[in-house]
Coordinates of C-alpha atoms in Angstrom, one line a residue:
M531 CA -139.3 118.0 -68.7
N532 CA -137.7 118.9 -64.9
V533 CA -140.1 121.6 -63.4
T534 CA -137.5 122.6 -61.5
K535 CA -135.0 123.5 -65.0
I536 CA -137.7 125.2 -66.3
L537 CA -138.0 127.4 -63.1
L538 CA -134.1 128.2 -62.7
D539 CA -134.1 128.9 -67.0
F540 CA -137.1 131.1 -66.7
I541 CA -135.2 133.0 -63.1
R542 CA -131.8 133.4 -65.2
S543 CA -133.6 135.0 -68.3
E544 CA -133.4 138.5 -69.1
T545 CA -137.6 138.5 -68.8
F546 CA -137.1 137.3 -64.5
G547 CA -134.7 140.5 -64.3
G548 CA -137.6 143.0 -65.6
I549 CA -140.0 141.3 -63.2
F550 CA -137.9 141.1 -60.1
L551 CA -137.4 145.3 -60.7
A552 CA -141.4 144.9 -60.8
I553 CA -142.3 143.1 -57.8
S554 CA -139.0 145.2 -56.3
T555 CA -140.6 148.6 -56.9
A556 CA -144.3 147.1 -55.8
L557 CA -142.7 146.4 -52.2
A558 CA -141.1 149.7 -52.6
L559 CA -144.3 151.4 -53.1
I560 CA -146.6 148.8 -50.6
V561 CA -144.0 149.6 -47.6
A562 CA -143.8 153.1 -47.8
N563 CA -147.7 154.1 -47.6
S564 CA -147.9 151.3 -45.1
A565 CA -147.3 151.5 -41.3
L566 CA -143.8 150.5 -41.6
G567 CA -143.4 153.8 -43.8
D568 CA -141.6 156.0 -41.3
L569 CA -139.4 153.0 -40.7
Y570 CA -138.4 152.3 -44.3
R571 CA -137.2 156.3 -45.0
D572 CA -135.2 156.4 -41.8
F573 CA -134.1 152.9 -42.4
F574 CA -131.8 153.7 -45.4
H575 CA -130.9 157.1 -43.6
L576 CA -128.9 155.5 -41.3
N577 CA -125.1 155.7 -41.4
F578 CA -123.0 152.4 -41.6
G579 CA -119.4 152.8 -41.2
F580 CA -116.7 153.2 -38.4
S581 CA -115.0 156.1 -36.1
L582 CA -111.5 157.0 -36.4
G583 CA -111.2 159.1 -33.6
E584 CA -113.3 161.9 -34.2
Y585 CA -113.5 161.3 -38.2
F586 CA -116.5 159.5 -39.1
V587 CA -115.5 157.0 -42.1
G588 CA -118.8 156.0 -43.9
M589 CA -122.0 157.4 -45.0
S590 CA -125.7 156.4 -45.7
L591 CA -127.0 153.0 -46.3
H592 CA -128.8 155.4 -49.2
H593 CA -125.2 156.3 -50.3
W594 CA -123.6 152.7 -49.9
I595 CA -126.2 151.6 -52.1
N596 CA -126.5 154.3 -54.4
D597 CA -122.9 155.5 -55.4
V598 CA -121.1 151.8 -54.0
L599 CA -123.5 149.2 -54.8
M600 CA -124.5 151.0 -58.2
S601 CA -120.8 151.3 -59.0
F602 CA -120.8 147.1 -59.8
F603 CA -124.2 147.4 -62.0
F604 CA -122.2 150.3 -63.9
L605 CA -118.7 148.3 -64.0
L606 CA -121.3 145.4 -65.5
V607 CA -122.7 147.8 -67.6
G608 CA -118.8 149.1 -69.4
L609 CA -117.8 145.5 -69.8
E610 CA -120.6 144.6 -71.9
I611 CA -120.5 147.6 -73.6
K612 CA -116.8 146.9 -74.0
R613 CA -118.0 143.6 -75.7
E614 CA -120.8 144.9 -77.8
M615 CA -117.5 147.6 -79.4
L616 CA -115.3 145.1 -80.0
F617 CA -117.2 141.9 -81.0
G618 CA -121.1 142.9 -81.0
E619 CA -123.4 145.1 -82.6
L620 CA -121.0 147.9 -82.1
N621 CA -117.5 146.3 -83.5
S622 CA -118.6 148.3 -87.2
F623 CA -120.4 151.6 -88.6
S624 CA -122.8 149.5 -90.8
K625 CA -124.1 147.5 -87.8
S626 CA -123.8 150.3 -85.0
A627 CA -124.8 152.8 -87.4
F628 CA -128.8 152.5 -87.3
P629 CA -129.0 151.6 -83.3
A630 CA -126.4 154.3 -82.2
I631 CA -128.5 157.3 -84.2
A632 CA -131.8 155.8 -83.0
A633 CA -130.2 156.1 -79.1
L634 CA -129.2 159.6 -79.7
G635 CA -132.1 160.5 -81.1
G636 CA -134.4 159.3 -77.9
M637 CA -132.0 160.7 -76.1
I638 CA -131.8 164.2 -77.6
V639 CA -135.6 164.7 -77.9
P640 CA -136.4 163.3 -74.8
G641 CA -133.8 165.7 -73.0
L642 CA -134.7 169.0 -75.4
I643 CA -138.4 168.4 -74.3
Y644 CA -137.6 168.3 -70.6
Y645 CA -135.1 171.2 -71.0
V646 CA -138.2 173.7 -73.1
L647 CA -140.6 172.8 -70.8
N648 CA -138.2 173.6 -67.5
M649 CA -135.9 176.7 -68.9
G650 CA -134.3 179.7 -66.9
T651 CA -136.2 177.4 -63.5
A652 CA -134.2 175.6 -60.9
S653 CA -135.4 172.4 -62.4
S654 CA -133.5 172.5 -65.8
H655 CA -131.0 170.6 -64.3
G656 CA -133.3 167.6 -64.4
F657 CA -133.0 167.1 -68.4
G658 CA -130.9 163.8 -67.6
I659 CA -133.9 162.1 -66.6
P660 CA -136.3 161.4 -69.3
M661 CA -133.0 160.3 -71.3
A662 CA -132.3 157.2 -69.9
T663 CA -133.4 153.8 -71.3
D664 CA -133.5 151.3 -68.8
I665 CA -132.6 148.0 -70.7
A666 CA -133.8 145.0 -68.4
F667 CA -137.3 146.1 -68.5
A668 CA -138.0 147.2 -71.9
L669 CA -135.6 143.9 -73.4
G670 CA -137.9 142.2 -70.9
V671 CA -141.3 143.6 -71.7
M672 CA -140.5 142.9 -75.5
L673 CA -139.2 139.0 -74.6
M674 CA -142.5 138.6 -72.9
L675 CA -143.6 138.8 -76.2
G676 CA -142.2 135.9 -78.3
K677 CA -143.1 135.5 -81.8
R678 CA -145.3 138.7 -81.9
V679 CA -141.8 140.7 -82.8
P680 CA -139.6 140.0 -85.0
I681 CA -135.6 138.7 -83.4
A682 CA -133.8 141.5 -85.5
L683 CA -136.6 143.7 -83.3
K684 CA -134.9 142.6 -79.7
V685 CA -131.3 142.7 -81.4
F686 CA -132.2 146.1 -82.3
L687 CA -134.0 147.4 -79.0
V688 CA -131.2 145.9 -77.4
T689 CA -128.3 147.7 -78.8
L690 CA -130.0 151.1 -78.7
A691 CA -130.0 150.1 -75.1
V692 CA -126.2 149.9 -74.7
V693 CA -125.6 153.3 -76.6
D694 CA -128.1 154.6 -74.6
D695 CA -126.4 153.5 -71.2
L696 CA -123.0 154.8 -72.5
G697 CA -125.0 158.1 -73.5
A698 CA -126.2 158.2 -70.0
I699 CA -122.8 157.7 -68.6
V700 CA -121.7 160.2 -70.5
V701 CA -124.3 163.1 -69.1
I702 CA -124.2 162.1 -65.6
A703 CA -119.9 162.3 -65.9
L704 CA -120.4 166.2 -67.9
F705 CA -123.2 167.3 -65.9
Y706 CA -124.3 165.4 -62.5
G707 CA -120.7 166.4 -60.5
G708 CA -120.1 168.4 -58.0
D709 CA -117.3 171.1 -57.5
I710 CA -113.8 169.4 -59.8
S711 CA -111.0 169.0 -56.5
A712 CA -108.1 169.2 -59.4
S713 CA -105.5 167.5 -56.8
Y714 CA -108.3 164.6 -56.9
M715 CA -108.8 164.8 -60.4
L716 CA -104.8 164.3 -61.3
A717 CA -104.9 161.5 -58.9
S718 CA -107.8 159.5 -60.5
G719 CA -105.4 160.1 -63.8
I720 CA -102.9 158.5 -62.8
V721 CA -104.8 155.8 -61.3
I722 CA -106.3 155.4 -65.0
A723 CA -102.8 155.3 -66.4
L724 CA -101.9 152.4 -63.6
L725 CA -104.6 150.5 -65.1
I726 CA -104.0 151.0 -69.0
V727 CA -100.3 150.4 -68.0
C728 CA -101.1 147.1 -67.0
N729 CA -103.4 146.6 -69.7
Y730 CA -100.7 146.8 -72.0
L731 CA -98.3 144.8 -70.0
G732 CA -100.4 141.5 -70.3
I733 CA -101.4 141.6 -66.7
K734 CA -104.4 139.1 -66.4
Q735 CA -105.5 138.9 -62.4
L736 CA -108.5 140.6 -62.2
K737 CA -107.6 141.7 -58.6
V738 CA -104.6 143.9 -59.7
Y739 CA -107.6 145.7 -61.9
L740 CA -109.9 145.4 -59.0
A741 CA -107.5 147.1 -56.6
L742 CA -106.6 149.8 -58.1
G743 CA -110.5 150.2 -59.4
V744 CA -111.0 150.6 -55.3
L745 CA -108.3 153.4 -55.2
L746 CA -109.9 154.9 -58.3
W747 CA -113.4 154.7 -56.7
F748 CA -112.1 157.1 -53.5
F749 CA -110.0 159.4 -55.7
V750 CA -113.1 159.8 -58.3
H751 CA -115.7 160.6 -55.3
A752 CA -113.2 162.8 -54.0
S753 CA -112.3 164.5 -57.4
G754 CA -116.8 166.1 -57.1
I755 CA -117.4 163.8 -60.5
H756 CA -120.1 160.8 -59.9
A757 CA -118.1 157.8 -58.3
T758 CA -119.9 155.3 -60.2
I759 CA -118.3 156.5 -63.3
S760 CA -115.0 154.8 -62.1
A761 CA -116.3 151.8 -62.3
V762 CA -116.9 152.5 -66.4
I763 CA -113.4 153.6 -66.7
L764 CA -112.3 150.5 -64.8
A765 CA -114.4 148.1 -67.3
F766 CA -113.0 149.5 -70.1
C767 CA -109.3 148.5 -69.2
I768 CA -109.8 145.1 -67.9
P769 CA -108.3 143.0 -70.7
V770 CA -109.8 140.6 -72.8
R771 CA -107.2 138.2 -73.8
A772 CA -106.7 135.7 -71.9
K773 CA -103.6 134.3 -70.4
Q774 CA -103.4 131.2 -72.8
N775 CA -105.5 130.3 -75.7
F776 CA -108.3 127.2 -76.1
S777 CA -105.7 125.2 -78.1
S778 CA -103.2 124.6 -75.8
F779 CA -106.0 124.3 -73.6
G780 CA -107.1 121.5 -75.5
E781 CA -103.9 120.2 -75.9
K782 CA -102.8 119.6 -72.0
I783 CA -106.2 118.5 -71.6
K784 CA -105.0 115.4 -73.7
L785 CA -102.6 114.8 -71.1
W786 CA -104.9 115.2 -68.1
S787 CA -106.2 112.2 -69.4
K788 CA -103.5 109.8 -69.5
R789 CA -101.8 111.5 -66.6
A790 CA -105.9 110.4 -64.5
K791 CA -106.0 106.8 -66.0
H792 CA -102.2 106.5 -64.5
K793 CA -102.6 107.4 -61.2
Q794 CA -106.6 106.6 -60.8
Q795 CA -107.0 104.5 -57.6
D796 CA -110.8 104.0 -56.9
D797 CA -110.6 102.0 -53.6
C798 CA -108.9 105.3 -52.0
I799 CA -111.2 107.6 -50.7
L800 CA -108.6 110.3 -49.9
L801 CA -107.1 112.8 -51.9
D802 CA -103.1 112.1 -52.2
T803 CA -101.2 115.5 -52.6
H804 CA -100.2 114.5 -55.9
S805 CA -103.9 114.5 -56.9
V806 CA -105.3 117.7 -55.5
E807 CA -101.8 119.3 -56.9
F808 CA -103.7 117.8 -60.4
I809 CA -106.7 119.5 -59.7
H810 CA -105.1 122.5 -58.8
E811 CA -103.2 123.0 -61.9
I812 CA -106.1 121.8 -63.7
H813 CA -108.4 124.6 -62.0
Q814 CA -106.0 127.5 -62.7
N815 CA -105.8 126.7 -66.9
I816 CA -109.3 127.1 -66.5
I817 CA -109.0 130.1 -65.4
D818 CA -105.9 131.3 -67.5
T819 CA -108.5 130.1 -70.5
Q820 CA -111.1 131.7 -69.2
N821 CA -111.2 136.1 -70.7
P822 CA -110.7 138.1 -67.7
L823 CA -113.4 140.5 -69.4
L824 CA -116.1 137.7 -69.7
R825 CA -115.0 136.2 -66.4
L826 CA -115.6 139.5 -64.8
E827 CA -118.9 139.7 -66.8
H828 CA -120.5 136.4 -65.8
F829 CA -120.1 136.7 -61.9
L830 CA -121.3 140.2 -62.1
H831 CA -124.3 139.6 -63.7
P832 CA -126.6 137.6 -60.9
W833 CA -125.1 139.9 -58.5
S834 CA -126.8 143.0 -60.6
A835 CA -129.8 141.2 -61.9
Y836 CA -131.0 139.8 -58.6
F837 CA -129.1 141.9 -56.1
I838 CA -127.8 145.1 -56.9
M839 CA -130.8 146.3 -59.0
P840 CA -133.6 145.6 -57.1
L841 CA -132.2 146.8 -54.0
F842 CA -131.7 150.1 -55.8
A843 CA -135.2 149.5 -56.9
F844 CA -136.6 149.2 -53.4
A845 CA -135.0 152.0 -51.6
N846 CA -135.7 154.3 -54.5
A847 CA -139.0 153.8 -55.7
G848 CA -140.8 154.3 -52.2
V849 CA -142.8 157.3 -52.8
S850 CA -145.7 158.2 -50.5
I851 CA -148.7 158.2 -52.8
G852 CA -150.5 159.3 -49.7
S853 CA -148.4 162.8 -49.6
Q854 CA -149.6 166.0 -51.0
F855 CA -147.1 166.3 -54.1
D856 CA -146.9 169.6 -55.5
F857 CA -147.2 169.3 -59.3
S858 CA -146.5 173.0 -59.4
I859 CA -142.7 172.6 -59.0
D860 CA -142.2 173.8 -62.4
H861 CA -142.9 171.8 -65.2
I862 CA -140.8 168.8 -64.1
F863 CA -144.1 166.7 -64.0
L864 CA -144.7 167.7 -68.0
G865 CA -141.1 167.5 -68.8
V866 CA -140.1 163.9 -67.8
F867 CA -143.8 162.5 -68.8
L868 CA -143.6 163.9 -72.5
G869 CA -140.2 163.2 -72.4
L870 CA -140.0 159.4 -72.2
V871 CA -143.4 158.8 -73.7
V872 CA -143.7 161.4 -76.5
G873 CA -140.1 162.0 -76.6
K874 CA -138.6 158.7 -76.9
P875 CA -140.3 157.3 -79.3
V876 CA -140.6 160.6 -81.8
G877 CA -136.6 160.8 -81.4
I878 CA -135.7 157.5 -82.3
F879 CA -138.2 157.5 -85.1
L880 CA -137.4 161.3 -86.6
A881 CA -133.2 159.6 -86.1
T882 CA -134.0 156.6 -87.6
F883 CA -135.9 157.9 -90.5
L884 CA -133.8 160.5 -91.0
C885 CA -130.4 158.0 -90.9
E886 CA -132.4 156.3 -94.2
K887 CA -133.2 158.8 -96.5
L888 CA -129.9 160.3 -96.0
G889 CA -128.3 157.3 -96.9
V890 CA -126.3 157.1 -93.6
A891 CA -127.3 153.5 -92.9
K892 CA -129.8 150.9 -93.7
R893 CA -132.7 149.8 -91.7
P894 CA -132.2 146.4 -90.2
D895 CA -134.2 143.7 -92.4
G896 CA -137.4 142.4 -91.3
I897 CA -138.1 145.3 -89.1
S898 CA -140.6 148.0 -90.3
W899 CA -141.0 151.0 -89.0
A900 CA -144.6 150.5 -86.6
S901 CA -141.7 148.4 -85.2
I902 CA -139.3 151.1 -85.0
I903 CA -142.0 153.4 -83.1
G904 CA -143.0 150.2 -80.6
A905 CA -139.4 149.2 -79.5
G906 CA -139.3 153.7 -78.9
M907 CA -142.3 153.5 -76.7
L908 CA -140.5 150.6 -74.8
A909 CA -137.6 152.7 -74.9
G910 CA -139.5 155.5 -72.2
I911 CA -139.3 152.8 -69.7
G912 CA -136.8 154.9 -68.3
F913 CA -137.2 153.7 -64.6
T914 CA -133.8 152.3 -63.6
M915 CA -131.4 155.1 -64.7
S916 CA -133.8 158.0 -64.5
L917 CA -134.2 157.2 -61.2
F918 CA -130.6 157.0 -60.6
V919 CA -130.6 160.6 -62.3
S920 CA -133.4 162.3 -60.8
Q921 CA -130.7 161.7 -57.5
L922 CA -128.4 163.7 -58.3
A923 CA -130.6 166.4 -60.2
F924 CA -132.2 167.8 -58.1
D925 CA -131.3 169.3 -54.0
T926 CA -134.9 169.5 -52.9
E927 CA -137.2 166.0 -51.6
A928 CA -140.2 167.5 -53.0
A929 CA -138.8 167.7 -56.8
K930 CA -137.0 164.3 -56.1
E931 CA -140.3 163.1 -54.9
L932 CA -142.2 164.7 -57.9
S933 CA -139.4 163.2 -60.4
K934 CA -139.4 159.5 -58.6
I935 CA -143.7 159.0 -59.1
T936 CA -143.5 160.9 -62.5
I937 CA -140.6 158.6 -63.4
L938 CA -142.6 155.3 -62.7
I939 CA -146.3 156.9 -64.2
A940 CA -144.3 157.4 -67.5
S941 CA -142.5 154.0 -67.5
L942 CA -145.3 152.2 -66.7
S943 CA -147.6 154.4 -69.4
S944 CA -144.4 153.7 -71.8
C945 CA -144.4 149.8 -71.1
I946 CA -148.7 149.6 -71.8
I947 CA -148.8 151.2 -74.9
G948 CA -145.5 150.0 -76.3
V949 CA -146.6 146.5 -75.9
I950 CA -150.4 147.6 -77.3
F951 CA -148.6 149.2 -80.5
L952 CA -146.4 145.8 -80.8
L953 CA -149.5 143.5 -80.1
I954 CA -151.6 145.4 -82.9
F955 CA -148.1 146.8 -85.4
G956 CA -145.3 145.2 -84.2
S957 CA -145.3 141.4 -86.3
K958 CA -145.9 143.2 -89.5
S959 CA -143.3 142.9 -92.0
R960 CA -140.8 145.0 -93.3
D961 CA -142.7 145.5 -96.6
N962 CA -145.6 146.7 -95.1
G963 CA -144.1 148.8 -92.9

């Protein structure tokens, strides 16, 4: 088999996305703890923008990454959630109830553990940190286990992570904004209304939605709500139905085939005007036949997996190991560590166990309770989303640094424990579970 094809297939896989994130994290830690450490930290605090008279329009590189680039990541997440709700594992109660309830348990229990440990302190606002799951890492690790875990468990983890992402978005919107501006909220509402009207009128051009999305980002950012929420709202307004159906496209292919044979001139190198217009017509019809939602999702996925997420990890995971971490800052370390390593699997198991015993939803065939626990352990890999929330939760650099190193330790621990557990118990059948 072609070695190049094998390499390209691996790079496009979900497994490589998780590995690339791990490489970016390792590089961040190496650079932050090398002679380039000060340059690394100063670089991401540089202001990037332009001046209009006395006013500076822009922000630090760190904010460009966390507020602007991460908006594209959240746009992709929103598109994936919408697709799953319409056509995937979340499009019916029978399919979505079990993993959705698992996700809720996996958010509530870690959040409670953290909040109880830090109740009444200045750090209590960090309860959202252990509630998140990093889908790229968790799924990448599970896919690396191959046939040692059932396919049904992989589907369960993916669906759980999608619901977890939706929950994280809600938590960020409700608890991690600033002072709310009524006027900018009203402006945001008007733009959202315009997006809904565009969808209702059947407008399919993505550039219309993206232009309104940029405007929405500015208004939401100025309103006091975290700007990445605007990307999720935009995603839910992107139309699903294509401009023309596939059967119509098929009929046109037959006509194009006849026209191509009739106009064919093999001895001519340069295309004439009619041929150029003919190719343009085919290209436009290809676009019109694609679902706008899927087209945008397909475009964003490689940018998110191979640029935005690794850059976010590199910019945010660089913790100076040599520094003296103040582990006595309230109970941030215990709250995050126990929330991810213990709270995630316990919450997911308890929620799903009660769900089945009370007859709310049935456990998928082929998944044992041991597999559920193992998936819950991998869900403790909070990493990206946890790092993102930690930037919003704390005001002091000491608290942020402590939460970062704790997230890295807890995520690595969850990964190791989850892999060992699934290798030993995960392949057992449901009947033995």
